[in-house]
Coordinates of N, CA and C in Angstrom, one line a residue:
Chain N
N1 N 183.3 135.4 130.7 CA 182.9 135.6 132.1 C 184.0 136.4 132.8
A2 N 183.7 137.7 133.1 CA 184.7 138.5 133.7 C 184.7 138.4 135.2
G3 N 183.7 137.9 135.8 CA 183.6 137.8 137.3 C 183.2 139.1 137.9
V4 N 183.9 139.6 138.8 CA 183.7 140.9 139.5 C 184.7 141.9 139.0
T5 N 184.2 143.0 138.4 CA 185.1 144.1 137.9 C 184.8 145.3 138.7
Q6 N 185.9 146.1 138.9 CA 185.8 147.3 139.7 C 186.6 148.4 138.9
T7 N 186.0 149.6 138.9 CA 186.7 150.8 138.4 C 186.5 151.9 139.3
P8 N 187.5 152.8 139.4 CA 188.9 152.7 138.8 C 189.8 151.8 139.7
K9 N 191.0 151.6 139.2 CA 192.0 150.8 140.0 C 192.6 151.7 141.1
F10 N 192.9 152.9 140.7 CA 193.5 153.9 141.6 C 192.8 155.2 141.5
R11 N 192.8 156.0 142.6 CA 192.2 157.3 142.6 C 192.8 158.1 143.7
I12 N 193.1 159.4 143.4 CA 193.5 160.3 144.5 C 192.4 161.4 144.5
L13 N 191.9 161.6 145.7 CA 190.8 162.7 145.9 C 191.3 163.7 146.9
K14 N 190.8 164.9 146.7 CA 191.0 166.0 147.7 C 189.9 165.9 148.7
I15 N 190.2 166.4 149.9 CA 189.3 166.4 151.0 C 188.0 167.1 150.5
G16 N 186.8 166.5 150.8 CA 185.6 167.2 150.4 C 185.0 166.8 149.0
Q17 N 185.9 166.2 148.2 CA 185.4 165.8 146.9 C 184.5 164.5 147.0
S18 N 183.8 164.3 146.0 CA 183.0 163.1 146.0 C 183.3 162.2 144.8
M19 N 183.0 160.9 144.9 CA 183.3 160.0 143.8 C 182.4 158.7 144.0
T20 N 182.3 158.0 142.9 CA 181.6 156.7 142.9 C 182.5 155.6 142.5
L21 N 182.6 154.6 143.3 CA 183.4 153.4 142.9 C 182.4 152.4 142.2
Q22 N 182.8 152.0 141.1 CA 181.9 151.1 140.3 C 182.2 149.6 140.6
C23 N 181.2 148.8 140.6 CA 181.3 147.4 140.8 C 180.3 146.7 139.9
T24 N 180.7 145.7 139.1 CA 179.8 145.0 138.3 C 180.2 143.5 138.3
Q25 N 179.1 142.6 138.4 CA 179.4 141.2 138.3 C 178.5 140.6 137.3
D26 N 179.1 139.6 136.6 CA 178.3 138.9 135.5 C 178.0 137.5 135.8
M27 N 177.9 137.1 137.1 CA 177.6 135.8 137.5 C 176.2 135.6 138.0
N28 N 175.4 136.6 137.8 CA 174.0 136.6 138.3 C 173.8 136.3 139.8
H29 N 174.8 136.8 140.5 CA 174.8 136.6 142.0 C 173.8 137.5 142.7
N30 N 173.1 137.0 143.7 CA 172.1 137.8 144.4 C 172.8 138.8 145.4
Y31 N 173.8 138.3 146.0 CA 174.5 139.0 147.1 C 175.7 139.8 146.6
M32 N 175.8 141.0 147.0 CA 177.0 141.8 146.7 C 177.4 142.6 147.9
Y33 N 178.7 142.9 148.0 CA 179.3 143.4 149.2 C 180.3 144.5 148.9
W34 N 180.5 145.5 149.8 CA 181.6 146.4 149.7 C 182.4 146.3 151.0
Y35 N 183.7 146.2 150.8 CA 184.6 146.1 152.0 C 185.7 147.2 151.8
R36 N 186.3 147.6 152.9 CA 187.5 148.3 152.9 C 188.6 147.6 153.7
Q37 N 189.8 147.6 153.2 CA 190.9 146.9 153.8 C 192.0 147.9 154.1
D38 N 192.2 148.1 155.4 CA 193.3 149.0 155.9 C 194.5 148.1 156.3
P39 N 195.7 148.5 156.3 CA 196.9 147.7 156.6 C 196.7 147.0 158.0
G40 N 196.9 145.7 158.0 CA 196.8 145.0 159.3 C 195.5 144.9 159.9
M41 N 194.4 145.4 159.2 CA 193.1 145.4 159.8 C 192.1 144.5 159.2
G42 N 192.5 143.7 158.2 CA 191.5 142.8 157.6 C 190.5 143.6 156.8
L43 N 189.4 142.9 156.4 CA 188.3 143.5 155.6 C 187.2 143.9 156.6
K44 N 186.7 145.1 156.4 CA 185.6 145.6 157.1 C 184.4 145.8 156.2
L45 N 183.3 145.3 156.5 CA 182.1 145.4 155.6 C 181.5 146.7 155.7
I46 N 181.3 147.4 154.6 CA 180.7 148.7 154.5 C 179.2 148.7 154.3
Y47 N 178.8 148.1 153.2 CA 177.4 147.8 152.9 C 177.3 146.5 152.2
Y48 N 176.1 145.9 152.2 CA 175.9 144.7 151.5 C 174.4 144.8 150.9
S49 N 174.2 143.9 149.9 CA 172.9 143.8 149.3 C 172.6 142.3 149.0
V50 N 171.3 142.0 149.3 CA 170.9 140.6 149.1 C 170.1 140.4 147.8
G51 N 169.9 141.5 147.1 CA 169.2 141.5 145.9 C 168.9 142.9 145.4
A52 N 168.5 143.0 144.1 CA 168.2 144.3 143.5 C 167.2 145.0 144.4
G53 N 167.5 146.3 144.7 CA 166.6 147.1 145.5 C 166.7 146.9 147.0
I54 N 167.6 146.1 147.4 CA 167.7 145.8 148.9 C 169.2 146.0 149.3
T55 N 169.4 147.0 150.2 CA 170.7 147.2 150.7 C 170.7 147.3 152.2
D56 N 171.8 147.1 152.9 CA 171.8 147.2 154.3 C 173.3 147.6 154.8
K57 N 173.3 148.2 155.9 CA 174.6 148.7 156.5 C 175.4 147.5 157.0
G58 N 176.7 147.6 156.8 CA 177.6 146.7 157.4 C 178.2 147.3 158.7
E59 N 179.5 147.0 158.9 CA 180.2 147.4 160.2 C 180.6 148.9 160.2
V60 N 181.0 149.4 159.0 CA 181.5 150.7 158.9 C 180.9 151.6 157.8
P61 N 179.6 151.9 157.9 CA 178.9 152.5 156.7 C 179.0 154.0 156.7
N62 N 179.5 154.6 157.8 CA 179.4 156.1 157.8 C 180.3 156.7 156.8
G63 N 179.8 157.7 156.0 CA 180.5 158.4 155.0 C 180.3 157.8 153.6
Y64 N 179.5 156.7 153.5 CA 179.3 156.0 152.3 C 177.8 155.8 152.0
N65 N 177.5 155.7 150.7 CA 176.1 155.3 150.3 C 176.2 154.3 149.2
V66 N 175.2 153.5 149.0 CA 175.1 152.5 148.0 C 173.7 152.5 147.4
S67 N 173.6 151.9 146.2 CA 172.4 151.6 145.6 C 172.5 150.3 144.8
R68 N 171.4 149.6 144.6 CA 171.4 148.4 143.8 C 170.1 148.3 143.0
S69 N 170.2 149.0 141.8 CA 169.1 149.1 140.9 C 169.0 147.9 140.0
T70 N 170.1 147.2 139.8 CA 170.2 146.0 139.0 C 170.9 144.9 139.7
T71 N 170.7 143.6 139.3 CA 171.5 142.5 139.9 C 173.0 142.7 139.6
E72 N 173.4 143.2 138.5 CA 174.8 143.3 138.1 C 175.6 144.3 138.8
D73 N 175.0 145.5 139.1 CA 175.8 146.6 139.6 C 175.5 147.0 141.0
F74 N 176.6 147.4 141.7 CA 176.5 147.8 143.1 C 177.5 149.0 143.3
P75 N 177.2 150.2 142.9 CA 178.1 151.3 143.1 C 178.2 151.8 144.5
L76 N 179.4 152.2 144.9 CA 179.6 152.8 146.3 C 179.9 154.3 146.1
R77 N 179.2 155.1 146.8 CA 179.4 156.6 146.7 C 180.0 157.1 147.9
L78 N 181.1 158.0 147.7 CA 181.7 158.7 148.8 C 181.3 160.2 148.6
E79 N 180.5 160.8 149.5 CA 180.0 162.2 149.2 C 181.0 163.2 149.6
L80 N 181.6 163.2 150.7 CA 182.6 164.2 151.2 C 183.8 163.4 151.7
A81 N 184.7 163.3 150.8 CA 185.9 162.5 151.1 C 186.7 163.0 152.2
A82 N 187.2 162.1 153.1 CA 188.0 162.5 154.3 C 189.2 161.6 154.3
P83 N 190.3 162.1 154.9 CA 191.6 161.3 154.9 C 191.3 159.9 155.5
S84 N 190.4 159.8 156.4 CA 190.1 158.5 157.1 C 189.5 157.5 156.1
Q85 N 189.2 157.9 154.9 CA 188.6 157.0 153.9 C 189.7 156.5 152.9
T86 N 190.9 156.9 153.2 CA 192.1 156.3 152.4 C 192.2 154.9 152.8
S87 N 192.1 154.0 151.7 CA 192.0 152.6 152.0 C 192.0 151.9 150.6
V88 N 192.0 150.5 150.7 CA 191.7 149.7 149.5 C 190.3 149.2 149.6
Y89 N 189.5 149.4 148.5 CA 188.1 149.0 148.6 C 187.9 147.8 147.7
F90 N 187.3 146.8 148.2 CA 187.0 145.6 147.5 C 185.5 145.4 147.4
C91 N 185.0 145.0 146.2 CA 183.7 144.6 145.9 C 183.7 143.1 145.8
A92 N 182.6 142.5 146.2 CA 182.5 141.0 146.1 C 181.1 140.6 145.9
S93 N 180.9 139.4 145.4 CA 179.5 138.9 145.2 C 179.5 137.4 145.5
S94 N 178.3 136.9 145.8 CA 178.1 135.5 146.1 C 176.7 135.1 145.7
Y95 N 176.5 133.8 145.4 CA 175.1 133.4 145.1 C 174.2 133.4 146.3
S96 N 174.7 133.0 147.4 CA 173.9 133.0 148.6 C 174.8 133.1 149.9
N97 N 174.2 133.1 151.0 CA 175.0 133.2 152.3 C 175.9 131.9 152.5
H98 N 175.5 130.8 151.9 CA 176.3 129.6 152.0 C 177.5 129.6 151.1
N99 N 177.5 130.4 150.1 CA 178.5 130.2 149.0 C 179.6 131.2 149.2
E100 N 180.7 130.9 148.6 CA 181.9 131.7 148.6 C 181.7 133.0 148.0
Q101 N 182.4 134.0 148.4 CA 182.4 135.3 147.8 C 183.5 135.4 146.7
F102 N 183.2 136.0 145.6 CA 184.1 136.3 144.6 C 184.5 137.8 144.6
F103 N 185.8 138.0 144.6 CA 186.2 139.4 144.9 C 186.7 140.1 143.6
G104 N 186.5 141.4 143.5 CA 187.1 142.1 142.5 C 188.6 142.5 142.8
P105 N 189.3 143.2 141.9 CA 190.7 143.4 142.0 C 191.0 144.6 143.0
G106 N 190.0 145.3 143.4 CA 190.2 146.4 144.4 C 190.4 147.7 143.7
T107 N 190.1 148.8 144.5 CA 190.4 150.2 144.1 C 191.2 150.8 145.3
R108 N 192.3 151.3 144.9 CA 193.2 152.0 145.9 C 192.9 153.4 145.9
L109 N 192.3 153.9 147.0 CA 191.9 155.3 147.1 C 192.7 156.1 148.1
T110 N 193.2 157.2 147.7 CA 193.9 158.1 148.7 C 193.2 159.4 148.7
V111 N 193.0 159.9 149.9 CA 192.3 161.2 150.1 C 193.3 162.1 150.8
L112 N 193.7 163.2 150.1 CA 194.7 164.1 150.6 C 194.1 165.5 151.0
Chain M
A1 N 176.7 141.2 168.3 CA 177.3 141.3 167.0 C 178.3 140.2 166.8
Q2 N 178.4 139.6 165.6 CA 179.4 138.6 165.4 C 180.8 139.2 165.3
S3 N 181.8 138.4 165.6 CA 183.2 138.9 165.5 C 184.0 137.6 165.2
V4 N 185.2 137.9 164.6 CA 186.1 136.9 164.2 C 187.5 137.3 164.7
S5 N 188.2 136.3 165.4 CA 189.5 136.6 165.9 C 190.5 135.6 165.3
Q6 N 191.6 136.2 164.7 CA 192.7 135.4 164.2 C 193.9 135.7 165.1
H7 N 194.4 134.6 165.7 CA 195.3 134.8 166.8 C 196.7 135.2 166.4
N8 N 197.1 134.8 165.2 CA 198.5 135.0 164.7 C 198.5 136.1 163.7
H9 N 199.2 137.2 163.9 CA 199.2 138.2 162.9 C 200.3 137.9 161.8
H10 N 201.4 137.4 162.2 CA 202.4 137.1 161.3 C 203.1 135.8 161.7
V11 N 203.1 134.8 160.8 CA 203.8 133.5 161.0 C 204.9 133.3 160.0
I12 N 206.0 132.9 160.5 CA 207.2 132.6 159.6 C 207.6 131.2 159.8
L13 N 207.6 130.4 158.7 CA 207.9 129.0 158.7 C 209.0 128.7 157.7
S14 N 209.7 127.6 157.9 CA 210.5 127.1 156.8 C 209.7 126.1 156.0
E15 N 210.1 125.9 154.8 CA 209.5 124.9 153.9 C 209.4 123.5 154.6
A16 N 208.3 122.8 154.4 CA 208.1 121.5 154.9 C 207.6 121.5 156.4
A17 N 207.6 122.7 157.0 CA 207.0 122.8 158.3 C 205.5 122.6 158.3
S18 N 204.9 122.3 159.4 CA 203.5 122.2 159.5 C 202.9 123.5 159.9
L19 N 201.7 123.7 159.5 CA 201.0 125.0 159.7 C 199.7 124.8 160.4
E20 N 199.4 125.7 161.4 CA 198.1 125.8 162.0 C 197.8 127.2 162.3
L21 N 196.8 127.8 161.7 CA 196.3 129.1 161.9 C 195.0 129.1 162.7
G22 N 195.0 129.8 163.8 CA 193.8 129.8 164.6 C 192.7 130.8 164.2
C23 N 191.5 130.4 164.3 CA 190.3 131.3 164.0 C 189.2 131.0 165.0
N24 N 188.8 132.0 165.8 CA 187.7 131.8 166.7 C 186.6 132.9 166.3
Y25 N 185.4 132.5 166.5 CA 184.3 133.5 166.2 C 183.3 133.5 167.3
S26 N 182.6 134.6 167.4 CA 181.6 134.7 168.4 C 180.3 135.0 167.7
Y27 N 179.4 134.0 167.8 CA 178.0 134.1 167.3 C 177.3 132.8 167.8
G28 N 176.2 132.9 168.4 CA 175.5 131.8 169.0 C 174.7 130.9 168.1
G29 N 174.4 131.4 166.9 CA 173.6 130.6 166.0 C 174.3 129.9 164.9
T30 N 173.6 129.5 163.9 CA 174.2 128.8 162.8 C 175.1 129.7 162.0
V31 N 176.2 129.2 161.6 CA 177.2 130.0 160.9 C 177.7 129.3 159.6
N32 N 178.1 130.0 158.7 CA 178.9 129.5 157.5 C 180.3 130.0 157.7
L33 N 181.3 129.2 157.5 CA 182.7 129.5 157.8 C 183.5 129.4 156.6
F34 N 184.5 130.3 156.4 CA 185.3 130.3 155.2 C 186.7 130.6 155.6
W35 N 187.7 130.1 154.8 CA 189.1 130.6 154.8 C 189.3 131.1 153.4
Y36 N 189.9 132.3 153.3 CA 190.3 132.9 152.0 C 191.8 133.1 152.1
V37 N 192.4 133.2 150.9 CA 193.8 133.5 150.8 C 194.0 134.6 149.8
Q38 N 195.0 135.5 150.1 CA 195.3 136.5 149.2 C 196.8 136.4 148.9
Y39 N 197.2 135.9 147.7 CA 198.6 135.9 147.3 C 199.0 137.3 146.9
P40 N 200.3 137.5 147.0 CA 200.8 138.9 146.7 C 200.3 139.4 145.3
G41 N 199.7 140.5 145.3 CA 199.2 141.1 144.0 C 198.0 140.5 143.4
Q42 N 197.3 139.6 144.1 CA 196.2 138.9 143.6 C 194.9 139.2 144.4
H43 N 193.7 138.7 143.8 CA 192.5 138.8 144.5 C 192.4 137.9 145.7
L44 N 191.5 138.1 146.6 CA 191.2 137.1 147.6 C 190.5 136.0 146.8
Q45 N 190.8 134.8 147.3 CA 190.2 133.6 146.7 C 189.9 132.6 147.8
L46 N 188.9 131.7 147.5 CA 188.5 130.8 148.6 C 189.5 129.6 148.7
L47 N 189.8 129.3 149.9 CA 190.6 128.1 150.2 C 189.7 126.9 150.5
L48 N 188.7 127.2 151.4 CA 187.8 126.1 151.8 C 186.6 126.8 152.6
K49 N 185.5 126.0 152.7 CA 184.3 126.5 153.4 C 183.6 125.4 154.2
Y50 N 182.9 125.8 155.2 CA 182.1 124.8 155.9 C 180.7 125.5 156.2
F51 N 179.6 124.7 155.9 CA 178.3 125.2 156.4 C 177.5 124.0 157.0
S52 N 177.8 122.8 156.8 CA 177.1 121.7 157.4 C 177.9 120.4 157.1
G53 N 177.5 119.3 157.8 CA 178.1 118.0 157.5 C 179.4 117.8 158.3
D54 N 180.3 117.0 157.6 CA 181.6 116.7 158.2 C 182.4 117.9 158.6
P55 N 182.7 118.0 159.9 CA 183.4 119.2 160.4 C 184.8 119.3 159.9
L56 N 185.4 118.3 159.4 CA 186.7 118.4 158.8 C 186.6 118.6 157.3
V57 N 187.0 119.8 156.8 CA 186.8 120.1 155.4 C 188.2 120.2 154.7
K58 N 188.2 119.8 153.5 CA 189.4 119.9 152.7 C 189.3 121.0 151.6
G59 N 190.3 121.7 151.4 CA 190.3 122.7 150.4 C 191.4 122.5 149.3
I60 N 191.7 123.6 148.7 CA 192.7 123.5 147.6 C 194.1 123.5 148.2
K61 N 195.0 123.0 147.4 CA 196.4 123.1 147.7 C 196.8 122.4 149.0
G62 N 196.1 121.4 149.4 CA 196.4 120.6 150.6 C 196.0 121.1 151.9
F63 N 195.2 122.2 151.9 CA 194.7 122.8 153.1 C 193.5 122.1 153.6
E64 N 193.3 122.1 155.0 CA 192.1 121.6 155.6 C 191.8 122.4 156.8
A65 N 190.6 122.3 157.3 CA 190.2 123.1 158.5 C 189.2 122.2 159.2
E66 N 189.2 122.4 160.5 CA 188.3 121.6 161.4 C 187.4 122.6 162.1
F67 N 186.1 122.4 162.0 CA 185.1 123.2 162.8 C 184.8 122.5 164.1
I68 N 185.1 123.2 165.2 CA 184.8 122.6 166.5 C 183.7 123.6 167.1
K69 N 182.5 123.1 167.1 CA 181.4 124.0 167.5 C 181.5 124.4 169.0
S70 N 181.9 123.5 169.8 CA 182.0 123.8 171.3 C 183.0 124.8 171.6
K71 N 184.0 124.9 170.7 CA 185.1 125.9 170.9 C 184.9 127.1 170.0
F72 N 183.9 127.2 169.2 CA 183.7 128.3 168.3 C 184.9 128.5 167.4
S73 N 185.5 127.4 167.0 CA 186.8 127.6 166.3 C 186.7 126.9 164.9
F74 N 187.6 127.4 164.0 CA 187.7 126.9 162.6 C 189.1 127.1 162.2
N75 N 190.0 126.3 162.7 CA 191.4 126.4 162.5 C 191.9 125.8 161.2
L76 N 192.8 126.5 160.5 CA 193.3 126.1 159.2 C 194.6 125.3 159.4
R77 N 194.8 124.2 158.7 CA 196.0 123.4 158.8 C 196.5 123.0 157.5
K78 N 197.9 122.8 157.4 CA 198.5 122.2 156.3 C 199.7 121.4 156.8
P79 N 199.9 120.2 156.4 CA 200.9 119.3 157.0 C 202.3 119.8 156.6
S80 N 202.5 120.3 155.4 CA 203.8 120.7 154.9 C 203.7 121.9 154.0
V81 N 204.2 123.0 154.5 CA 204.0 124.2 153.6 C 205.1 124.3 152.6
Q82 N 204.8 125.1 151.6 CA 205.7 125.4 150.5 C 205.9 126.9 150.4
W83 N 207.0 127.2 149.7 CA 207.3 128.7 149.6 C 206.1 129.4 148.9
S84 N 205.5 128.7 148.0 CA 204.3 129.3 147.3 C 203.1 129.5 148.1
D85 N 203.1 129.1 149.4 CA 202.0 129.3 150.3 C 202.2 130.7 151.0
T86 N 203.2 131.4 150.7 CA 203.4 132.7 151.3 C 202.3 133.6 150.8
A87 N 201.5 134.2 151.7 CA 200.3 134.9 151.4 C 199.7 135.4 152.7
E88 N 198.5 136.1 152.5 CA 197.8 136.5 153.7 C 196.5 135.7 153.7
Y89 N 196.1 135.2 154.9 CA 195.0 134.3 155.1 C 194.0 134.9 156.0
F90 N 192.7 134.8 155.5 CA 191.6 135.4 156.2 C 190.6 134.4 156.6
C91 N 190.1 134.4 157.8 CA 189.0 133.6 158.3 C 187.7 134.5 158.2
A92 N 186.6 133.9 157.8 CA 185.4 134.7 157.6 C 184.2 133.9 158.1
V93 N 183.2 134.7 158.6 CA 182.0 134.1 159.1 C 180.8 134.8 158.5
N94 N 179.8 134.0 158.0 CA 178.5 134.5 157.5 C 177.5 134.0 158.5
A95 N 176.8 134.9 159.2 CA 175.8 134.5 160.1 C 174.4 134.9 159.5
K96 N 174.0 136.1 159.9 CA 172.8 136.7 159.3 C 173.0 136.8 157.8
A97 N 172.0 136.6 157.0 CA 172.2 136.6 155.6 C 172.8 137.9 155.1
G98 N 173.9 137.7 154.4 CA 174.6 138.9 153.8 C 175.6 139.5 154.8
K99 N 175.5 139.4 156.1 CA 176.4 140.1 157.0 C 177.6 139.2 157.2
S100 N 178.7 139.6 156.5 CA 179.9 138.8 156.5 C 180.9 139.5 157.4
T101 N 181.6 138.7 158.2 CA 182.7 139.3 159.1 C 184.0 138.6 158.8
F102 N 185.0 139.4 158.6 CA 186.4 138.8 158.4 C 187.2 139.1 159.6
G103 N 188.2 138.1 159.8 CA 189.2 138.4 160.8 C 190.3 139.4 160.2
D104 N 191.2 139.8 161.0 CA 192.2 140.8 160.6 C 193.3 140.2 159.7
G105 N 193.3 138.9 159.6 CA 194.2 138.2 158.6 C 195.5 137.8 159.3
T106 N 196.1 136.8 158.7 CA 197.4 136.3 159.2 C 198.4 136.3 158.0
T107 N 199.5 137.0 158.1 CA 200.5 136.9 157.0 C 201.4 135.8 157.3
L108 N 201.5 134.9 156.3 CA 202.3 133.7 156.3 C 203.5 133.9 155.4
T109 N 204.7 133.8 156.0 CA 205.9 133.9 155.2 C 206.6 132.5 155.3
V110 N 206.9 131.9 154.1 CA 207.5 130.6 154.1 C 208.9 130.8 153.5
K111 N 209.9 130.5 154.3 CA 211.3 130.6 153.9 C 211.7 129.4 153.1
P112 N 212.4 129.6 151.9 CA 212.8 128.5 151.1 C 214.0 127.7 151.8

């Protein structure tokens, strides 16, 4: 049982490049989330999903896209990377709204 | 929109001192409340949670929190901190299904 896995761990992008951050969970959780964490700013919700085929915007969705074609996977897409997207990205999952979220190890992204 | 406010950005204590970290939220309906901890170099993990019943909840490692509905608060307490409690602490609220909001976090440094 690996929990929540994220790839890559680190990435450096040039302005305007695109990339996909991968997130997979093996706990059969319905809910999945993407957050970004900036220094001293806590976690900000980017997108979330309450089940396969269902996604919704969080607090800071601009510049990102997501899809949820399976229960296990919830990739986050950056289409045109900007320096403001330099951050640490965390994926999480939970069984329901009442239950705790389980977090992945994070992806540290730098856009230069 | 829901929001979470953590009053202390950085707390420094000596070992055996008592700890109280403040958390207030703004949302008029039913909420699920969580405290998470992030130890240096590790994932976020759950300390404790509340969604109904006894407003005083106990978590791991001797932590507890009290939900006071009239004050929209969910403060975290520990009677006697240890050096190993040095970490960042996050309060979180789930209101609408899937829409999770985190506070900015409190960094706790415990001096041996």
